[in-house]
Short mmCIF file of C-alpha atoms in Angstrom, two decimals:
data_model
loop_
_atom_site.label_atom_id
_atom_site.label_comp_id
_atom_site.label_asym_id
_atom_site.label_seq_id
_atom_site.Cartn_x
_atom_site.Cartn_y
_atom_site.Cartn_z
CA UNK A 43 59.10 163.65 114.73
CA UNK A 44 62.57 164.47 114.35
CA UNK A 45 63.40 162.83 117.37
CA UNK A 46 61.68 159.51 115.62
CA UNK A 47 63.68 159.64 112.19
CA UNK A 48 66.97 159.57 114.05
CA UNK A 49 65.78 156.23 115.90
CA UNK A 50 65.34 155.32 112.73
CA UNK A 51 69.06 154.70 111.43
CA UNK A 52 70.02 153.04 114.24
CA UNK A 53 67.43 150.73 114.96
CA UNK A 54 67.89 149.53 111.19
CA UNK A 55 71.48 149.28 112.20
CA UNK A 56 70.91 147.08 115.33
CA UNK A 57 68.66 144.86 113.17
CA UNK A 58 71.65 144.26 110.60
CA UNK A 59 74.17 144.06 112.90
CA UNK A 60 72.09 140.80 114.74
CA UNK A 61 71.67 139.07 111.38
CA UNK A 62 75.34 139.20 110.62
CA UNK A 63 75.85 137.02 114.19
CA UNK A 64 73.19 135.11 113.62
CA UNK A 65 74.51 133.63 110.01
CA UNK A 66 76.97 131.28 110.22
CA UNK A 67 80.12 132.11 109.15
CA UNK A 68 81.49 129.59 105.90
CA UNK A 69 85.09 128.00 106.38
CA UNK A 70 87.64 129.17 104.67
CA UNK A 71 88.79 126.71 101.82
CA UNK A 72 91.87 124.97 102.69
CA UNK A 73 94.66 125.78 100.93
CA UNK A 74 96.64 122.73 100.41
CA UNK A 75 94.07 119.85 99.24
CA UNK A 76 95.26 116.74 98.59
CA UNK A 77 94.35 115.72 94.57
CA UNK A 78 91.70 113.33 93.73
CA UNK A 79 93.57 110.76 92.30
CA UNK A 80 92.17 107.48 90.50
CA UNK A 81 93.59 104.47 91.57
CA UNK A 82 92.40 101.23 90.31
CA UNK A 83 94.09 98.10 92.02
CA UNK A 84 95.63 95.39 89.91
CA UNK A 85 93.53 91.86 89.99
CA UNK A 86 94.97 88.88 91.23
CA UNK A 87 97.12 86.36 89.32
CA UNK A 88 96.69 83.33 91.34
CA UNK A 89 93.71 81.66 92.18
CA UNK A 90 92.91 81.01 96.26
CA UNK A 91 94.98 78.20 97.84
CA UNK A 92 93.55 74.78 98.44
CA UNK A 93 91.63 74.09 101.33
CA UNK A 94 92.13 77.97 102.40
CA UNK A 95 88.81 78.22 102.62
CA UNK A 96 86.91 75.86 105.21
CA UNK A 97 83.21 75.05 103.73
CA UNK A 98 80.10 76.44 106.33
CA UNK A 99 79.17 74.43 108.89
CA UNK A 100 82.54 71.62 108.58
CA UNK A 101 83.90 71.32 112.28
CA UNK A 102 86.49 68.81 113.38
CA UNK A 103 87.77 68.14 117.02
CA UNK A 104 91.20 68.91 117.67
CA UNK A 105 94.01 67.84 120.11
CA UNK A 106 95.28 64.23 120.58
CA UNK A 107 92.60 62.45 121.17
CA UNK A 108 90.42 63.20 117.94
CA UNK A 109 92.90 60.81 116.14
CA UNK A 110 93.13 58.19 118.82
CA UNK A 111 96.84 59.02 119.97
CA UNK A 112 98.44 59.82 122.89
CA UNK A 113 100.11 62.76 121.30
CA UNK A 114 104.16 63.39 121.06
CA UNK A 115 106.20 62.93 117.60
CA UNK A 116 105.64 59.75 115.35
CA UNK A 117 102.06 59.70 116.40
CA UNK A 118 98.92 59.32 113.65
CA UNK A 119 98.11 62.94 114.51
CA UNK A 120 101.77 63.59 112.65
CA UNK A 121 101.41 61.19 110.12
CA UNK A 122 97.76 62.83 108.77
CA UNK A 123 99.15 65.80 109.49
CA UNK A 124 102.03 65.02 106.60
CA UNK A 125 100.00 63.42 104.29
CA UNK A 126 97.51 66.44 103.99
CA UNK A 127 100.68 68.84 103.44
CA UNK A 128 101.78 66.11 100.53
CA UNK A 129 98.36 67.06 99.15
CA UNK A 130 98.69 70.86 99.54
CA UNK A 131 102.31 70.78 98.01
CA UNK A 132 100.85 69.17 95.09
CA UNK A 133 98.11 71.75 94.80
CA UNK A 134 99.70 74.74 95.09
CA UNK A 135 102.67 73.40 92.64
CA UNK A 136 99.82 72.42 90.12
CA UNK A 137 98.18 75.81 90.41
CA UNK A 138 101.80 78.09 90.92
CA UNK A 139 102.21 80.14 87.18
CA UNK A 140 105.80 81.02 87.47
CA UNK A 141 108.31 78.19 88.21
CA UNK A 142 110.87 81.26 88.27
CA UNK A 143 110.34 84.74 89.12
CA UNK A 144 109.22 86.81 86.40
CA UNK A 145 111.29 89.37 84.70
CA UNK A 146 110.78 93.56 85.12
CA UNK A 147 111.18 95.11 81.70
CA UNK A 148 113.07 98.59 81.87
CA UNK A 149 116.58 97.01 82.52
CA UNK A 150 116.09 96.40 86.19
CA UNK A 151 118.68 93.81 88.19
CA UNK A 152 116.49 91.61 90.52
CA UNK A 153 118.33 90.76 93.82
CA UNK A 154 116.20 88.40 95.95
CA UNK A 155 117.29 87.43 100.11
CA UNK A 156 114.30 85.86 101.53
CA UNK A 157 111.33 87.35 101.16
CA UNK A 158 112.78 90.69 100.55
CA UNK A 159 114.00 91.83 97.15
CA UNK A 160 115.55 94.86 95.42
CA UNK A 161 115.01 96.27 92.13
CA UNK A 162 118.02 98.29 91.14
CA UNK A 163 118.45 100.65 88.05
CA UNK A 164 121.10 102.87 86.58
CA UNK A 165 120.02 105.94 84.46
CA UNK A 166 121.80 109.11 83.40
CA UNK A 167 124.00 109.69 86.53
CA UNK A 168 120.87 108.46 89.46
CA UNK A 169 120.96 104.96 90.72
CA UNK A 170 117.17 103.93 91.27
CA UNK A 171 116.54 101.60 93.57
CA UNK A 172 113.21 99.55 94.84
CA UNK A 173 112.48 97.47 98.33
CA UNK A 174 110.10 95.54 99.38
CA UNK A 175 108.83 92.81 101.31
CA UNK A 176 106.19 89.69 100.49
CA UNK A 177 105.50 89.51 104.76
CA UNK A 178 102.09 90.24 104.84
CA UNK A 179 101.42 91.34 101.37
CA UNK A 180 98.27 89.29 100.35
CA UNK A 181 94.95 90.88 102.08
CA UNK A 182 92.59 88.48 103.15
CA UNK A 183 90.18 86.40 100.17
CA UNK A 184 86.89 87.68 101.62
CA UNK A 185 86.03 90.99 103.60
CA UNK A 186 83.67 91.42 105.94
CA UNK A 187 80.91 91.68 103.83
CA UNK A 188 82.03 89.50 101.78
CA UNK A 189 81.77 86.44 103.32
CA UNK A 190 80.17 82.98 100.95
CA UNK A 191 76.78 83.00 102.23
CA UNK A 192 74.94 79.65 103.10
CA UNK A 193 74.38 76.72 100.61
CA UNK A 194 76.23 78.48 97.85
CA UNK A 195 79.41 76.58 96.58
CA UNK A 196 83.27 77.91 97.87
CA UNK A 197 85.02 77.45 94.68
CA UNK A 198 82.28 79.79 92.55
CA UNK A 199 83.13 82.75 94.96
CA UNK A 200 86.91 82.17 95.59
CA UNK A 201 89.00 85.22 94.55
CA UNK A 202 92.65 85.16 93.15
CA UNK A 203 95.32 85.74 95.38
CA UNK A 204 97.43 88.90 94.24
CA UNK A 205 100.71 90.00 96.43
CA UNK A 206 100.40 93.79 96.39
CA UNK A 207 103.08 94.83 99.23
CA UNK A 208 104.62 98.53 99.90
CA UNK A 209 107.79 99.43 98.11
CA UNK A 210 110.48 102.26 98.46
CA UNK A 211 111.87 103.77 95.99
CA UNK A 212 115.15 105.46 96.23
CA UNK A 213 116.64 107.60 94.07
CA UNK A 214 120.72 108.81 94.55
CA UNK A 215 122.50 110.96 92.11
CA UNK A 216 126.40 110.62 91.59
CA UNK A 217 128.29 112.65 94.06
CA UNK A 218 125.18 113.38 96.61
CA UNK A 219 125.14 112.40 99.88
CA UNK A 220 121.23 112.67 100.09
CA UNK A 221 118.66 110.15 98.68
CA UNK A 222 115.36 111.03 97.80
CA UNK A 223 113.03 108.19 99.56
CA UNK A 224 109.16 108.11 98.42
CA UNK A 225 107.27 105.52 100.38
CA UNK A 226 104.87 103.69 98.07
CA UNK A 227 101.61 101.00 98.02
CA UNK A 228 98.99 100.09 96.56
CA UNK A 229 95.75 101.17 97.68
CA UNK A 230 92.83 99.18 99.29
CA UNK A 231 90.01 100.75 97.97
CA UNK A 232 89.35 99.76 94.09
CA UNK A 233 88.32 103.16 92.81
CA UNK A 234 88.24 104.70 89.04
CA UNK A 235 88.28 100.76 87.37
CA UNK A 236 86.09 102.61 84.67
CA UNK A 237 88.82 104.49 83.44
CA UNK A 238 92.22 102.56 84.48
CA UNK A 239 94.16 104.58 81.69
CA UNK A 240 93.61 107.84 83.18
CA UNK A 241 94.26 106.14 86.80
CA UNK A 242 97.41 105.31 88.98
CA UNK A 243 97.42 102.06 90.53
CA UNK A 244 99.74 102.78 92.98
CA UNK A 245 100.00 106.25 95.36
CA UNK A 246 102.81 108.25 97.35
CA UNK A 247 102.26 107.97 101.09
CA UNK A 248 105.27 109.20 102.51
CA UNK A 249 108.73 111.35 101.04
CA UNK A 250 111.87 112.10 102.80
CA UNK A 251 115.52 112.52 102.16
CA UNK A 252 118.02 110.48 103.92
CA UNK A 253 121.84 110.13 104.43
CA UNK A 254 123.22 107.89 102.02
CA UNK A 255 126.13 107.20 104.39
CA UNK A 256 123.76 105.71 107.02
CA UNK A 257 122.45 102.46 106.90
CA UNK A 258 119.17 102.76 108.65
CA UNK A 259 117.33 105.66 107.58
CA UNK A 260 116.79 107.99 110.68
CA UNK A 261 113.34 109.23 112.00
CA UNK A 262 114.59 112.46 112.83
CA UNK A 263 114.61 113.73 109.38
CA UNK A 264 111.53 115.65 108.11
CA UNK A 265 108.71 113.00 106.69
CA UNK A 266 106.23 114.71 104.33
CA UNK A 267 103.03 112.48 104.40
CA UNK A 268 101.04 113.02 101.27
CA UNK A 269 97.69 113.12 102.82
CA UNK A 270 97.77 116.58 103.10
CA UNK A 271 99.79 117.95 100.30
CA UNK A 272 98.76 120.17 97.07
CA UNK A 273 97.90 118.04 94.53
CA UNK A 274 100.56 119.84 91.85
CA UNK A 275 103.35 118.83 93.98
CA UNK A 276 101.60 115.50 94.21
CA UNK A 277 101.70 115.12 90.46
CA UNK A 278 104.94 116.46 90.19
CA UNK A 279 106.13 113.47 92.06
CA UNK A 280 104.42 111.21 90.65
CA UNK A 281 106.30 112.36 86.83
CA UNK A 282 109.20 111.99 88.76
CA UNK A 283 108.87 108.78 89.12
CA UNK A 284 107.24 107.99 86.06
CA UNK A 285 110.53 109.24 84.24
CA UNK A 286 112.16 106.92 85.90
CA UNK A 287 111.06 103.96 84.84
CA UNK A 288 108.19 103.66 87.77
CA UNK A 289 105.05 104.17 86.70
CA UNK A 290 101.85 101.80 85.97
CA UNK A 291 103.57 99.53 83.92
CA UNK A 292 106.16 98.65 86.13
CA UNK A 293 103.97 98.61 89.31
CA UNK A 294 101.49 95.74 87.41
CA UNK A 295 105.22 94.28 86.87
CA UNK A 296 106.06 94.57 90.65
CA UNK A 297 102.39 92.91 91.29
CA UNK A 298 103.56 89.80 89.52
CA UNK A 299 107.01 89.37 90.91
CA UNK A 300 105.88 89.73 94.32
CA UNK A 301 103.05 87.18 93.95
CA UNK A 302 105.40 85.18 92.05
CA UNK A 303 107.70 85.31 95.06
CA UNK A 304 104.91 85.04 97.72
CA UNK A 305 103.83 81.99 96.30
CA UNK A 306 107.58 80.51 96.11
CA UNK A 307 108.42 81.08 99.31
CA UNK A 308 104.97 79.72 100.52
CA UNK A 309 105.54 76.60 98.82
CA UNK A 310 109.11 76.47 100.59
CA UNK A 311 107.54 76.95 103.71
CA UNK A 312 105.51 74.01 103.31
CA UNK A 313 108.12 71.78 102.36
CA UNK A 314 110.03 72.90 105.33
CA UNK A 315 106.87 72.29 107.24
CA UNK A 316 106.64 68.93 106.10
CA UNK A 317 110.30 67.74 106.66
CA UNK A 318 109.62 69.42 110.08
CA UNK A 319 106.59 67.69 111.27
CA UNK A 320 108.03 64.35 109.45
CA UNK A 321 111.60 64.34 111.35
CA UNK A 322 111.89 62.52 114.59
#
């Protein structure tokens, strides 16, 4: 009997010890989480371009011969060709809402070169400064599931066109050498629209210092990428920009001074099209 009692212990043991491997084990929580911010993307200001969108079912041949000509400069290929950008100058001039870029409230100077401009601003010893680029800047009118479906009109389902590119923002303090660079844009995904007050419509991707001697910023300096940083240091950022004049107000701003500017230099490119095409 005694001999039982002490088989006892153990065998209760052995039966513990198995359940312990048999549960799984939970992850540990991670430490650094990114926050949950809100971000609710700015609506467009312009509506789609004429003729951008080609109705279901419309085909048309291409090449020389679907005009008749033999193809080569002066031909009637070139001559319908001009006429239909006449047309689409007219249209997008008839449509365009600024006839000169917009002005940023907050004292900012606006220096445009192309399709690049630079928002500068001076503030208690730090030089704040703002880049970006119209390239590429409009996402497409429909997604993928968002295509006009058959039968159902174009115009009822175009969307505005709104220029939303990536900016940097770099700030420099009198005397340093070093300039704080925070890599910003605006985010595809149109969360937290219920509650745009409490929301930032624009988010942090990258930060870095860089020389302020050099004129190309180097890649061999440390990058922090926000995707995987604590979300009090995010927000902590974010005030620190916000306190200097770049917060939601001035990136709806930014929204219509780059479409503004998109839309310009589209209109530029078709008249430079046109003269193209025309000249012999």
């Amino acid at each position: 009997m005694l001999q039982l009692l002490r088989c006892v212990p153990r065998a209760l043991g052995t039966a513990v010890a198995g359940l312990c491997v048999a549960a799984p084990s939970q992850p540990l929580p991670r430490l650094l989480q990114p926050a949950s911010r809100l971000c609710a993307r700015p609506f467009g200001l312009l509506s789609v371009r004429a003729g951008s969108v080609q109705p279901q079912g419309e085909t048309r041949a291409r090449g020389p011969g679907a005009l008749g000509g033999a193809g080569g400069p002066g031909t009637a290929g070139d001559k319908a060709f001009v006429e239909f950008l006449n047309d689409e100058i007219k249209e997008e001039k008839k449509i365009q809402k600024h006839k000169s870029l917009p002005k940023m409230s907050g004292g900012w100077e606006l220096e445009v070169n192309g399709t690049e401009a630079k928002l500068v601003r001076k503030v208690a010893g730090e030089k704040i400064t703002v880049t970006f680029n119209i390239n590429n800047s409009i996402p497409p009118p429909y997604g993928e599931e968002e295509q006009p479906s058959e039968g159902q009109k174009v115009e009822e389902q175009e969307p505005e066109l709104t220029s939303t590119p990536n900016f940097v923002v770099e700030v420099t303090k009198d005397g340093s050498k070093k300039a704080l660079v925070l890599d910003c844009h605006y985010p595809e995904d149109e969360i937290g629209q219920e509650d745009e007050a409490q929301s930032d419509i624009f988010s942090i991707k990258e930060v870095s210092f860089q020389s302020t001697d050099d004129s190309d910023w180097k890649d061999t300096n440390y990058t922090l990428n926000t995707d995987s940083l604590d979300w009090g240091l995010y927000d902590h950022l974010m005030d620190f920009l916000a306190d200097r004049g770049v917060d939601n107000t001035f990136a709806d701003e930014l929204v219509e001074l780059s479409t503004a500017l998109e839309h310009q230099e589209y209109i530029t490119f078709l008249e430079d099209l046109k003269g193209f095409v025309k000249s012999q």
